[in-house]
XYZ file of C-alpha atoms in Angstrom:
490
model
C 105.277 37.050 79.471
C 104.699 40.340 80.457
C 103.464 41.088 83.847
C 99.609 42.475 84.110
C 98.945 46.044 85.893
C 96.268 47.799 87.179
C 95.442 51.035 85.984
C 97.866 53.742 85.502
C 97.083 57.101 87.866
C 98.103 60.287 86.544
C 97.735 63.189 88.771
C 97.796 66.753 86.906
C 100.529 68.817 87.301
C 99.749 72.817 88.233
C 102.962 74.812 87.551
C 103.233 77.190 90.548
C 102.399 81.039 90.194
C 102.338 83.710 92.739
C 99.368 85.305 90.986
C 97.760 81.880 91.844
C 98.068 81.330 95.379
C 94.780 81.967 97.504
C 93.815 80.777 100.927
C 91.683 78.469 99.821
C 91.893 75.939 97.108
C 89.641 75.197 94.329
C 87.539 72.311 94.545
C 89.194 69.568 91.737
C 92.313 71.122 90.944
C 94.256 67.644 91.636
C 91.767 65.600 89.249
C 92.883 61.912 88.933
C 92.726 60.961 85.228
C 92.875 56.839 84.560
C 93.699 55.367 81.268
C 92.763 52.009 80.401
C 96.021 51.401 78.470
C 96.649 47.961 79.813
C 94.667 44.761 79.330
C 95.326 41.162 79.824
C 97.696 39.922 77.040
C 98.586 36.585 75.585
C 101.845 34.923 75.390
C 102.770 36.405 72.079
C 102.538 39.920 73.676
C 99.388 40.698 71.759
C 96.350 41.820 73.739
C 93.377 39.319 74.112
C 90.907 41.082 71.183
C 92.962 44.024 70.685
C 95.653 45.313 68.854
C 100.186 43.696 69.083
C 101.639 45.246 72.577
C 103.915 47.810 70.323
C 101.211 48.901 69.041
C 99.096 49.565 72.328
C 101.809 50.958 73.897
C 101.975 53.688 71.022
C 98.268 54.451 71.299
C 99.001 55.091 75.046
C 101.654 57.235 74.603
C 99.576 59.201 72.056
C 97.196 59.360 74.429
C 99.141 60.881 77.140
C 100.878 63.502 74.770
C 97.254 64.509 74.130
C 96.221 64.628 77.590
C 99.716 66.550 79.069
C 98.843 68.914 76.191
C 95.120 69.715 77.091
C 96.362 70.570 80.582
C 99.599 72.892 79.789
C 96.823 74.840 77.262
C 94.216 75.231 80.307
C 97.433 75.790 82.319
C 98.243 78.484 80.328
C 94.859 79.812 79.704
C 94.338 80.208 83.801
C 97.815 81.905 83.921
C 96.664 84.794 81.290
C 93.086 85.037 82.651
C 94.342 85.844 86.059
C 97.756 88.569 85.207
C 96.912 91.615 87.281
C 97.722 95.073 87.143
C 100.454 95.757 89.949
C 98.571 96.729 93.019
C 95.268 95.050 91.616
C 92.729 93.939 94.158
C 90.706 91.768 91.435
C 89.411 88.765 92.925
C 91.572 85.749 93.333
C 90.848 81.942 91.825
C 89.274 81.220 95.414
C 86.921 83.723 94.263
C 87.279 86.173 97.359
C 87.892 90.016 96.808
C 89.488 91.973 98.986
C 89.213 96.142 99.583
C 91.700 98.162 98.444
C 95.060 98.341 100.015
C 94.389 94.250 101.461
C 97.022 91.802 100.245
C 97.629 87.791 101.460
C 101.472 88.534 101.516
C 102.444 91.621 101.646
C 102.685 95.561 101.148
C 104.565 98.892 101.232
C 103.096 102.107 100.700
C 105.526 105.362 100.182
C 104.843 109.261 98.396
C 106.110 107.525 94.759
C 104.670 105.099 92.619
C 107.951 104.104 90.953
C 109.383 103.318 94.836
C 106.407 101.390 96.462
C 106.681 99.332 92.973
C 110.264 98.857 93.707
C 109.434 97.513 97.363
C 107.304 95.218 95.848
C 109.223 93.202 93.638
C 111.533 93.149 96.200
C 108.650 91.193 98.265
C 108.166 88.996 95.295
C 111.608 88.387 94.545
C 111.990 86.710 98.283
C 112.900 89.750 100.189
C 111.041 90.534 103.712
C 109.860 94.277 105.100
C 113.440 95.547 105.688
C 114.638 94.691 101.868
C 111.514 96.371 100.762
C 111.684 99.342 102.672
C 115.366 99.955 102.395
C 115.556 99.476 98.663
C 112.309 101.956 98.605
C 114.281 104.406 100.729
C 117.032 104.786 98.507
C 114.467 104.815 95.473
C 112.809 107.996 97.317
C 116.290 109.447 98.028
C 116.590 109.692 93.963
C 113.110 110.699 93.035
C 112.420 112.916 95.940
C 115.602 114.824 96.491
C 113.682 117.997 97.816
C 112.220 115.458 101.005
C 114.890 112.691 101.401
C 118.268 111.779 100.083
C 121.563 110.162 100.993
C 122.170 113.507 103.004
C 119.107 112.832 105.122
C 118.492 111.836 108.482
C 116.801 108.145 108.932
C 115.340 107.097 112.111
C 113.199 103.669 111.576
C 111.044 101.127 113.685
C 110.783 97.162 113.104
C 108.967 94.791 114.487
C 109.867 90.957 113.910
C 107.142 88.724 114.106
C 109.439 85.372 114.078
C 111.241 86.907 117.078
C 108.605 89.528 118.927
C 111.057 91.825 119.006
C 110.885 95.402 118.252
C 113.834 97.486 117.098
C 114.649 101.415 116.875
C 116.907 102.544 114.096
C 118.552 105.920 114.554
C 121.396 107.827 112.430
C 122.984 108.905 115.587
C 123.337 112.362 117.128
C 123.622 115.386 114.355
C 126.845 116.388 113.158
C 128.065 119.163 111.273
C 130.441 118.876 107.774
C 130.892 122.392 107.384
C 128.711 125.175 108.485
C 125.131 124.878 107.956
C 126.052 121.697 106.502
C 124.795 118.244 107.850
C 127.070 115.136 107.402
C 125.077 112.644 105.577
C 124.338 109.363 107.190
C 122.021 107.535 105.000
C 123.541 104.766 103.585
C 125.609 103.655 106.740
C 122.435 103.947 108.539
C 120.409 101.878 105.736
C 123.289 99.626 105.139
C 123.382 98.824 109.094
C 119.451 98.065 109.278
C 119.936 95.950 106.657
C 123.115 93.572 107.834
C 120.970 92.984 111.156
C 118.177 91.976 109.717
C 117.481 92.050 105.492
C 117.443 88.691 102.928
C 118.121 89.608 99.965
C 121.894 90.441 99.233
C 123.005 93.719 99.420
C 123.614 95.194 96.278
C 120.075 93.490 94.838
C 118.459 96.476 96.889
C 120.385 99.039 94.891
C 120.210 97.840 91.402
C 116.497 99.779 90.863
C 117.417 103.343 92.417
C 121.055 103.240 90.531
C 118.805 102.754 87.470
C 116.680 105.272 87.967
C 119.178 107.746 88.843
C 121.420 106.710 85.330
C 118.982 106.567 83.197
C 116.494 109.180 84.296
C 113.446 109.205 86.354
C 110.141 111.496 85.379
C 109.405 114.417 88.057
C 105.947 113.451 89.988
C 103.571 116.073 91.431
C 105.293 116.583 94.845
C 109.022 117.239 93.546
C 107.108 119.567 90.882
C 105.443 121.661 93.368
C 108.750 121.732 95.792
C 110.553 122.908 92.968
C 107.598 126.072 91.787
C 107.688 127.000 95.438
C 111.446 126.846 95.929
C 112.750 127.997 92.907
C 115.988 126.349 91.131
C 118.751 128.083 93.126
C 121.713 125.752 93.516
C 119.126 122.787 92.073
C 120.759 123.038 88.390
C 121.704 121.408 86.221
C 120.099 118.907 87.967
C 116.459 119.619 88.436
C 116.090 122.845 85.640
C 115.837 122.826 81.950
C 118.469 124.479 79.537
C 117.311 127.638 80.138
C 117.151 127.545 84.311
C 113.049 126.888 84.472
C 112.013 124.437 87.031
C 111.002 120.715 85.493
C 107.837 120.536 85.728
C 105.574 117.289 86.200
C 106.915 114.311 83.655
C 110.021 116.144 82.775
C 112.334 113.896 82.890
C 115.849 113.964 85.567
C 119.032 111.932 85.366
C 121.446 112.353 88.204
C 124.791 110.081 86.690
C 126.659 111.210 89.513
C 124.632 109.936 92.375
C 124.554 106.772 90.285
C 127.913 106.299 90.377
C 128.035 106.719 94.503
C 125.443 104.347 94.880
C 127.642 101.542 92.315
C 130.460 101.768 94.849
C 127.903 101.923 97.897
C 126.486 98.288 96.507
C 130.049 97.332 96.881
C 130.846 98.141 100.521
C 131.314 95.426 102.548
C 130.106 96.753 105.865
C 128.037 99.422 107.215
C 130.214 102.335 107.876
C 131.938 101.702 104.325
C 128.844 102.296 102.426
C 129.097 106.161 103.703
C 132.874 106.307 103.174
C 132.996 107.125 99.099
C 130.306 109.444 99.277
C 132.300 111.491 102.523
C 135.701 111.415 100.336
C 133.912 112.946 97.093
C 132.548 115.781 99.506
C 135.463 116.130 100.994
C 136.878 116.931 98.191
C 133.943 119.032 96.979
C 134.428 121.097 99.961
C 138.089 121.687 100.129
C 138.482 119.815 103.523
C 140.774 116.825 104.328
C 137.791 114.591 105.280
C 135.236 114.624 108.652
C 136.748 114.405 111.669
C 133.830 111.057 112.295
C 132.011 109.422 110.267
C 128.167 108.830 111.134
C 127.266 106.563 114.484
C 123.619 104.939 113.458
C 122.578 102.593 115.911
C 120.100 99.832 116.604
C 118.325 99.540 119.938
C 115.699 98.400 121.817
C 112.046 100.281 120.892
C 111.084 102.181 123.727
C 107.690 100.096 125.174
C 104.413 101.761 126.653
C 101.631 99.038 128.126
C 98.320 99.820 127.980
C 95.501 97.772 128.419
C 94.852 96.747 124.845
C 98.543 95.698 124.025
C 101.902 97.594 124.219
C 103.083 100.762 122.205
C 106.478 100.651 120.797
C 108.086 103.457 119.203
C 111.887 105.365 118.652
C 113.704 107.015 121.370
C 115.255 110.830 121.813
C 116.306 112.913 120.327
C 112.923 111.610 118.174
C 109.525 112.622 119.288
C 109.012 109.223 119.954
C 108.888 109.802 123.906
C 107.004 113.175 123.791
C 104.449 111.391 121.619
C 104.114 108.758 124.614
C 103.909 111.346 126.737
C 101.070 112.669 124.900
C 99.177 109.380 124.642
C 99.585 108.026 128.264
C 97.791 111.800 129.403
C 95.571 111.475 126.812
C 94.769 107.994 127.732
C 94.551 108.947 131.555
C 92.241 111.718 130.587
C 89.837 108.961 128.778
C 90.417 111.332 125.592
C 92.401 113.424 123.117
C 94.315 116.600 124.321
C 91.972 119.725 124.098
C 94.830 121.471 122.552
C 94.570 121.203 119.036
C 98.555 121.452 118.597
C 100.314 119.490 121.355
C 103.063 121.703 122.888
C 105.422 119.005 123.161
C 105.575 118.633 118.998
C 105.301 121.987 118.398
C 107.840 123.206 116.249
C 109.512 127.048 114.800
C 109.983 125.835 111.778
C 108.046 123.060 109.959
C 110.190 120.008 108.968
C 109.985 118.489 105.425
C 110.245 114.768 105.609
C 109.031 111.539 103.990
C 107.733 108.366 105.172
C 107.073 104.728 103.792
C 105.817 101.606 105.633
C 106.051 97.833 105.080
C 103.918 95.535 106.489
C 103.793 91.513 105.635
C 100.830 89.215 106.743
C 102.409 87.250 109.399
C 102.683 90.775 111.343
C 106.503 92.474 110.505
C 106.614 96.302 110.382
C 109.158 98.557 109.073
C 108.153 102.300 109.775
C 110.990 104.357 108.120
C 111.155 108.445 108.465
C 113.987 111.223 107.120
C 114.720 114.371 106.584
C 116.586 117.016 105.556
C 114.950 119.252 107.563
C 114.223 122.393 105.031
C 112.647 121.432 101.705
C 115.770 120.506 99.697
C 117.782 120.862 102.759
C 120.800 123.123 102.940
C 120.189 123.825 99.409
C 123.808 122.959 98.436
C 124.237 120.492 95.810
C 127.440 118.689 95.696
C 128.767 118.571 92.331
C 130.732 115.180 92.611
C 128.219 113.187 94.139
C 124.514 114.531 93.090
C 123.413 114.608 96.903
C 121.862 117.382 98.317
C 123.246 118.442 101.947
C 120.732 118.688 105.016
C 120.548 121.905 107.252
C 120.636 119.354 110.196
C 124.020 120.189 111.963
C 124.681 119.623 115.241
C 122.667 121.064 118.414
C 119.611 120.835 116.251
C 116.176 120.727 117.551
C 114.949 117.316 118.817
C 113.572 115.454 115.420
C 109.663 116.432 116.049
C 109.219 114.752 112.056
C 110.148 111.568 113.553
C 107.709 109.725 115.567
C 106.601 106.134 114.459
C 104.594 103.770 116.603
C 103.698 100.153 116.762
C 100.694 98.727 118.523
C 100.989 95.082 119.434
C 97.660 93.411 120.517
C 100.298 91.034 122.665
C 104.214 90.498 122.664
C 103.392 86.837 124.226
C 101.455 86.269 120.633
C 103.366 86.650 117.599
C 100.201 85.726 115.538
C 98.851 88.718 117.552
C 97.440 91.861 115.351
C 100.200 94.462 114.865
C 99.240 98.143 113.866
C 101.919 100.927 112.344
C 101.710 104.187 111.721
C 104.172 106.944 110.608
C 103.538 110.723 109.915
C 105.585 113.399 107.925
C 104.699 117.196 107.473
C 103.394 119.340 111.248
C 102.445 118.468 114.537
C 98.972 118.328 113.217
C 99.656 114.835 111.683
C 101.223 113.844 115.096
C 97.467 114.975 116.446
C 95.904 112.962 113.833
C 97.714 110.004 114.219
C 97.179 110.322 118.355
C 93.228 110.415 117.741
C 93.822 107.631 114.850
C 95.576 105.475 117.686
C 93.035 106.366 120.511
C 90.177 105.171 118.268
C 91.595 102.134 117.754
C 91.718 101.730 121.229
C 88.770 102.908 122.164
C 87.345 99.547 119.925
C 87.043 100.335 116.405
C 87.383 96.984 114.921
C 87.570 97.799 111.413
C 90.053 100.688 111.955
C 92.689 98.451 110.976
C 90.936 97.270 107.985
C 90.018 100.038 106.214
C 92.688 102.361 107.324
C 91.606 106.251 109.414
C 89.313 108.330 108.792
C 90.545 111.270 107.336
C 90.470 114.561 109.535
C 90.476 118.240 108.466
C 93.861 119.665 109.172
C 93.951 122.025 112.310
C 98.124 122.818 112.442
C 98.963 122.532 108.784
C 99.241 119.707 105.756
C 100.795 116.587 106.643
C 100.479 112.586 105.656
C 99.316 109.883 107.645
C 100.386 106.116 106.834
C 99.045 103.224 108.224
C 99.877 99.749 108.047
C 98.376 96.667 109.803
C 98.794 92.361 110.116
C 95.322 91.623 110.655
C 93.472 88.049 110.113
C 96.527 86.944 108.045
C 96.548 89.261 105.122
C 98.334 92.783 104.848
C 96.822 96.425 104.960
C 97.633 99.600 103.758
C 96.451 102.782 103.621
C 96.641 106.855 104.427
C 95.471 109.881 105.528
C 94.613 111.828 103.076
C 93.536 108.783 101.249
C 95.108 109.892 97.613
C 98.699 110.968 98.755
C 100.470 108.115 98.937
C 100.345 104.804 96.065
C 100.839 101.730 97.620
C 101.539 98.178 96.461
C 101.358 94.585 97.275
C 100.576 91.184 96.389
């Protein structure tokens, strides 16, 4: 005789989806469905009244087809209704919206579309804010070759929120390849940043700007107006049409060579080999045997100011970082911004070009990145072999006044604590902006890190502002002026 049951529980099954996830659950979504499928049954195996076993066993299993089938279609159904454009802010199924530039996870925000969309499927794909912002970086260092590049200068700040600690990446003092000629120190620098402290494997980071580079990446508004105001000198093949014009915005560039260096980069082991096939190829380029050194980036503790509302961290010399301290403790002292409207100590002869990104996630991590090489397109001299355009940083240059970021952490004792980043590129203007940004928040603007600064009239000169903040466990983004940069997130 078969042995009686009680009823059979089935509890739906929700597939997982990152699109899905949501603070809060919906009410029901684990909806306990019983079937009746067993009653009392007689010796024979044939229910009392009812139909043989067999064939109430079928009817059950019909049953349950029909029922697994109902819930993959409304499965499905809630997986379409809720696909979102990348960077979408539309509602979640808790039915919550958030402003623009506020994610639950995560976020980067850089000067190019393609690259903050880069840094964020490096966030989906499992990566944390170094993966992001280093595989942005080199993304930028393709698509922005008149700002960045793997001849630039980095200098970065992180903050780790599982640890509390707060970290200064620098490419090491300046040094000269040839005359006028900086020695690049990118991707030992970017490579080092991420052995310490990135997730994802190496060569995963790489696979999007080696892409782009191959196979061609369409000129945005920045690079075109670099290029109309700096003419195509030295810039062709790469950047010019057939007949030595400019591209202009959408054109589209391929740089195969730089491609190639950044294959064999994704290949080095350690740090100071990522650098090493790019120095040998302009080495050769420049009739020399190879540099006497290669590049020395280093990692180091984030030089720490206290003030009342939390602690400051931010990079040390030859950055601005401690001349922008310098600026905020008087200013603080004074109750008040500086009444000069151009700080003398980042005032600079010649305005740097640089570019910036951020990365923030929820639970408070902050990667601040900077470069340059110095003039727009650097040094001008583009090295045939390798597709990388030299910086005019050599050494005995001029302290790095393009390089200041700065971390505000409510409390290092609290690693749930609200974290606030912000980086600048362009004049010492920006560096003004950001110093009144930062005193406002200090001064007790609650929803400063929400809804990112208010924009200021320029009083030195153009320049970007990007801000990034862990606040209430969600991510924001955002910049000054409010257009310049696209930023990402989920």
């Amino acid at each position: 005789m078969e042995p009686t049951a009680g009823p059979v529980r089935y509890q739906k099954l929700l597939l997982w989806d990152p699109g899905l996830e949501s603070e809060e659950e919906e009410e029901g979504t684990a909806e306990t469905l019983i079937l009746d499928t067993w009653r009392p049954q007689d010796s024979s195996g044939n229910e009392v009244g009812g139909l043989p076993g067999a064939w109430a066993r079928l009817v059950a299993a019909l049953l349950l087809l029909a029922v697994g089938f109902s819930l993959a279609v409304r499965q499905l159904h809630t997986q379409g209704g809720s696909t979102e454009t990348l960077g979408s802010v539309a509602p979640p199924p808790s039915g919550h919206a958030h402003h623009p530039g506020v994610y639950h996870h995560g976020a980067i925000i850089s000067p190019a579309a393609t690259c903050s969309h880069l840094g964020r499927e490096l966030l989906v794909a499992g990566g944390n804010v170094v993966d992001a912002g280093v595989g942005a970086a080199l993304c930028l260092a393709v698509v922005h070759p008149h700002a960045t590049g793997l001849g630039a200068m980095f200098w970065g700040l992180f903050y780790n929120s599982s640890s509390g600690n707060s970290t200064a990446l620098t490419s090491g003092p300046a040094q000269t390849l040839v005359p006028g000629l900086g020695l690049p120190s990118a991707l030992p620098t970017l490579r080092l940043l991420h052995t310490r402290f990135g997730r994802l494997p190496w060569p995963r980071l790489l696979v999007g700007p080696t892409t782009l580079a191959q196979e061609g990446f369409l000129v945005d508004a920045p690079l075109a107006r670099a290029l109309a105001a700096q003419g195509t000198k030295g810039l062709c093949p790469l950047l010019c049409h057939t007949d030595g014009r400019p591209l202009g915005p959408g054109a589209r560039a391929i740089n195969p060579k730089l491609a190639a260096v950044l294959r064999r980069a994704a290949l080095a082991p350690t740090p100071d080999l990522a650098g090493e096939a790019l120095l040998g190829l302009l080495a050769r380029d420049l009739g020399l045997e190879g540099p006497s050194a290669g590049p020395m980036p280093t990692l180091e503790p984030a030089l720490q100011l206290p003030v009342p509302q939390g602690i400051l961290l931010t990079t040390p010399s030859p950055s601005a970082g401690p001349e922008l301290l310098t600026l905020l403790q008087a200013a603080l002292h004074s109750r008040g911004p500086s009444s000069d409207p151009c700080p003398p100590l980042l005032q600079a002869t010649v305005t740097p070009v640089s570019s910036v990104l951020a990365t923030v996630d929820s639970s408070g991590s902050v990667l601040l990145l900077t470069s340059s090489l110095n003039s727009s397109f650097g040094s001008g001299h583009l090295s045939p072999s390798t597709g990388v355009l030299l910086s005019n940083l050599v050494a005995k240059s001029a302290p790095n006044v393009w390089a200041c970021p700065l971390i505000l952490h409510s409390s290092l004792d609290d690693t749930e604590a609200d974290v606030l980043g912000l980086v600048a590129s362009g004049t010492p203007a920006v560096a003004k902006v950001m110093t009144r940004t930062l005193l406002s928040h200090l001064a007790g603007s609650q929803t400063q890190a929400q809804q990112g600064p208010t924009e200021s009239p320029s009083i030195c000169g153009q320049g970007t502002l990007l801000q990034v903040a862990a606040h209430a466990e969600h991510a924001h983004v955002s910049s000054v002026p409010h257009d310049c940069c696209p930023f990402q997130g989920f």
